[in-house]
Coordinates of C-alpha atoms and ligand atoms in Angstrom, one line a residue:
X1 CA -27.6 22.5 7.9
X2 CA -30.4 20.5 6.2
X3 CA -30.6 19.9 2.4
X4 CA -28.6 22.5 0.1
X5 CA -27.2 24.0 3.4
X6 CA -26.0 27.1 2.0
X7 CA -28.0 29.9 0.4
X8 CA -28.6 31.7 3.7
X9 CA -25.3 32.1 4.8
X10 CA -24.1 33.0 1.4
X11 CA -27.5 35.7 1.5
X12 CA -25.9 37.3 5.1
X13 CA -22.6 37.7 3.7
X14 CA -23.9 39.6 0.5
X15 CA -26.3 41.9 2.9
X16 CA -23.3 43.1 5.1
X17 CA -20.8 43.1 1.9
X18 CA -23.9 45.7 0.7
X19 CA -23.7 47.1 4.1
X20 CA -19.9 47.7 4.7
X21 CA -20.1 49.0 0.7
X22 CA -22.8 51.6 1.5
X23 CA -21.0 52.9 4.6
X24 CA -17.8 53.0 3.1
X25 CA -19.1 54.9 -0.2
X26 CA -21.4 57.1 2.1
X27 CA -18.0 58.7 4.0
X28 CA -16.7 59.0 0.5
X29 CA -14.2 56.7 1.5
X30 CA -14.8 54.0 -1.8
X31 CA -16.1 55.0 -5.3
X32 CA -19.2 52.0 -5.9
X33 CA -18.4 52.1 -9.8
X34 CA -14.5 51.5 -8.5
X35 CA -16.4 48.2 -6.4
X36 CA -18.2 47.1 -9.8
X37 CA -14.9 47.4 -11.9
X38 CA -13.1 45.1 -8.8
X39 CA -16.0 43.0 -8.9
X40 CA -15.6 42.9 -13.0
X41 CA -12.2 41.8 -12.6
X42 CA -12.2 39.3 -10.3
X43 CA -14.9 37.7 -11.9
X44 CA -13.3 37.9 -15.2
X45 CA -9.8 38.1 -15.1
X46 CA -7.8 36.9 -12.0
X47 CA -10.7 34.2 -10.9
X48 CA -10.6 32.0 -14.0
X49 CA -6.6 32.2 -14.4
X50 CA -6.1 29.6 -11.6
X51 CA -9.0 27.7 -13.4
X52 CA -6.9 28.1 -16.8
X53 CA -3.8 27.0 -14.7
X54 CA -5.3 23.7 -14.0
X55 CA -7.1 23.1 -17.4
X56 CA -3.5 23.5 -19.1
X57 CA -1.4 21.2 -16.7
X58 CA -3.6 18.5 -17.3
X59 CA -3.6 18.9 -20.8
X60 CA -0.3 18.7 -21.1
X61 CA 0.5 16.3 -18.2
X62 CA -1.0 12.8 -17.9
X63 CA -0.1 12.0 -14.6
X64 CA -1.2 15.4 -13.3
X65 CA -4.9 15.1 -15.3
X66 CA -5.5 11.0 -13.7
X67 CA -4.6 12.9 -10.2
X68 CA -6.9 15.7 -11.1
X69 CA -9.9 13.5 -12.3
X70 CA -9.3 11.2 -9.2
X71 CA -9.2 13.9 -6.2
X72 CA -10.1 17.3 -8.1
X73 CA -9.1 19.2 -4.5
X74 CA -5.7 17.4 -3.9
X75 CA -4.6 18.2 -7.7
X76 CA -6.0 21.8 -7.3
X77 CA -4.6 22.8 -3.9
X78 CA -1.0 20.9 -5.3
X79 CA -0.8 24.4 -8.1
X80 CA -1.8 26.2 -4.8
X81 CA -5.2 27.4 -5.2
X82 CA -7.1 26.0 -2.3
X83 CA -9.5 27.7 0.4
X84 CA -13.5 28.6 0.8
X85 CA -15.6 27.1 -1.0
X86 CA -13.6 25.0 -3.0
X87 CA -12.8 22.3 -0.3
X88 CA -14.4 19.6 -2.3
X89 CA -13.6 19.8 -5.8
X90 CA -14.6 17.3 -8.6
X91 CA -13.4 18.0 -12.2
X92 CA -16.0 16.8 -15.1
X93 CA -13.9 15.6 -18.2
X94 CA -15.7 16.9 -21.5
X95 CA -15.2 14.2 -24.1
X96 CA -15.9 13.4 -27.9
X97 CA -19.3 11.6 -26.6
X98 CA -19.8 13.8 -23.3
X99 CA -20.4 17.1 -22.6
X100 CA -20.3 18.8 -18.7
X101 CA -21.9 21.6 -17.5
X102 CA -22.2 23.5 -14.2
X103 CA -25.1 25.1 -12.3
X104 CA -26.2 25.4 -8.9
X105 CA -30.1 25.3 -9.0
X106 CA -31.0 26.8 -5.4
X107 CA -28.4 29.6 -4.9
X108 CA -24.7 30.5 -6.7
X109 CA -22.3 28.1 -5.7
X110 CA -19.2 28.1 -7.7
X111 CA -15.7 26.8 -6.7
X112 CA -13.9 29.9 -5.9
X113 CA -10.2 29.3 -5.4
X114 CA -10.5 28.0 -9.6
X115 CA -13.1 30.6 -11.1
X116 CA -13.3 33.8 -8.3
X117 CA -16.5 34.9 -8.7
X118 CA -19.5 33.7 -10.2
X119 CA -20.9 35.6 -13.2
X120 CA -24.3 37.4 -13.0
X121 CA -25.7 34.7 -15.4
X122 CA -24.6 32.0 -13.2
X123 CA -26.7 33.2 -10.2
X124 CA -29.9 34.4 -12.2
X125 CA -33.1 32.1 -12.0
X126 CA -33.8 31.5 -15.8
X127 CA -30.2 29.7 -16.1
X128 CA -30.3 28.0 -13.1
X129 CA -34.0 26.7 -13.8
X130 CA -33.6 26.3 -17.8
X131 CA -30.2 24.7 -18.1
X132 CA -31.5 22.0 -15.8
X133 CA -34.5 21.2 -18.3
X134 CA -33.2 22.1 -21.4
X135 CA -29.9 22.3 -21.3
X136 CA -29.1 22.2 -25.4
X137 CA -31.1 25.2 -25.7
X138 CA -29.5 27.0 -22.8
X139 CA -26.3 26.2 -24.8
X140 CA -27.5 27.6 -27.8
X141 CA -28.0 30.6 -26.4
X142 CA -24.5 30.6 -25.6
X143 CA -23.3 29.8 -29.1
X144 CA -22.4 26.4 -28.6
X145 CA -24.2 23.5 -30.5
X146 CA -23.6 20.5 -28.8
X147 CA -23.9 17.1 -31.4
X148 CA -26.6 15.5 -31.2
X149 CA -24.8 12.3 -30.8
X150 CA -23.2 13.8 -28.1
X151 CA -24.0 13.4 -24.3
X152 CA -24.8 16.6 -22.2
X153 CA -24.4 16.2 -18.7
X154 CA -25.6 19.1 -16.3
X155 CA -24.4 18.5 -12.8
X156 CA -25.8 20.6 -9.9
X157 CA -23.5 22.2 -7.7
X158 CA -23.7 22.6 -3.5
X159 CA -22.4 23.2 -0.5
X160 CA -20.5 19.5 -0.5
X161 CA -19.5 19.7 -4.0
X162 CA -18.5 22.1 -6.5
X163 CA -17.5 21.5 -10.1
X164 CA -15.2 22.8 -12.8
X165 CA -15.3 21.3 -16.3
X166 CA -12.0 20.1 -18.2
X167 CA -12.9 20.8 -21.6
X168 CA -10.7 19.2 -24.7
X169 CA -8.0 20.2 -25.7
X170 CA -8.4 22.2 -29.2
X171 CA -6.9 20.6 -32.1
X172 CA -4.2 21.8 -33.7
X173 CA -2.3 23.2 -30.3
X174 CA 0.3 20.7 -30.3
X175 CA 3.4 22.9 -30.3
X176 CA 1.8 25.6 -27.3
X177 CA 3.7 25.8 -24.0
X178 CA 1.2 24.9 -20.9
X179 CA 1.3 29.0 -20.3
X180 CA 0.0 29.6 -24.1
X181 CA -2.5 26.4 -23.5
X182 CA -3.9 28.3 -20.1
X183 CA -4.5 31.7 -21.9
X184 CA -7.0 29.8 -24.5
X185 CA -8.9 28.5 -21.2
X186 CA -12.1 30.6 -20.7
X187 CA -14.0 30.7 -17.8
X188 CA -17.6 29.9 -19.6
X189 CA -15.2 26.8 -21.3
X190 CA -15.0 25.2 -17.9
X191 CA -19.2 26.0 -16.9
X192 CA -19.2 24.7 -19.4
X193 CA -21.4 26.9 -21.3
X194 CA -18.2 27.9 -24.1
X195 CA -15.7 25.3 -26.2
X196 CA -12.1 25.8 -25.8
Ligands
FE1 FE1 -25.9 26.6 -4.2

């Protein structure tokens, strides 16, 4: 596959997931607003937990977070999320003078086995082409104001490489359990488009 590689077999699947969903709604066999609330939750809920999982262990293990910085997949797959389209993993530490963030600028890849599914803002042109050129407003429009003094990085994911941003550990958190630490994890915290 030349270039980006990816958006068209990523466009065929979506055309016969819409497919198989029509046919299936059509024999009454599966309620569509059912499919949206699956779709919801995935995206939302189960997705970003093994995300959260891996943001927390490396907060709270040193050895585990050099591992995860050095071979993002190896450290991923080693808390057992591994699989499609997160085979090559790279983990973008957020620090006092940088901060990450995540787009893909030609389609909607996003590392699956740590996020799920990408949200509807992830995959819609004005993000992908704005947070490329502006990326502090883009933030903005998020609610988070980055320092000036402080580095913002956007790093443009494809079909090689997909990214997932370690953000810092918030102060004052010193006494959580990992579990506590991974349910203060958001999903927009490691686009990187949300502070922890
Ligand atoms: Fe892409």
């Amino acid at each position: 596959m030349a270039g980006h590689g990816h958006n068209e077999p990523e466009s065929d699947i979506a055309i016969r997931v819409k497919a198989i969903e029509s046919l299936l709604a059509e024999k009454g066999l599966v309620d569509p607003v059912g499919i949206d609330h699956l779709v919801d939750y995935y995206e939302t809920r189960v997705g970003p937990r093994n995300g959260a999982a891996v943001v927390a262990r490396a907060w709270t293990d040193p050895a585990y977070k050099e591992r995860l910085l050095d071979d993002a997949s190896a450290a991923i797959a080693e808390l057992g999320y591994s699989g499609l389209q997160g085979e090559n993993m790279v983990v973008l530490e957020n620090t006092p003078e940088v901060h990450n963030v995540v787009v893909c600028t030609l389609c909607s890849c996003y590392p699956w086995p740590v996020l799920g599914l990408p949200p509807v803002w992830y995959k819609s042109p004005p993000y992908r082409s704005r947070v490329v050129r502006e990326p502090r407003a883009v933030l903005d429009e998020f609610g988070l104001i980055v320092p000036k003094d402080v580095e913002v990085r956007v790093w443009d994911s494809s079909a090689e490489i997909r990214y997932l941003v370690l953000p810092m550990r918030p102060e004052g958190t010193d006494g959580l359990s990992e579990e506590e630490l991974a349910a203060l994890v958001t999903r927009d915290g490691m686009i990187g488009v949300a502070a922890v």
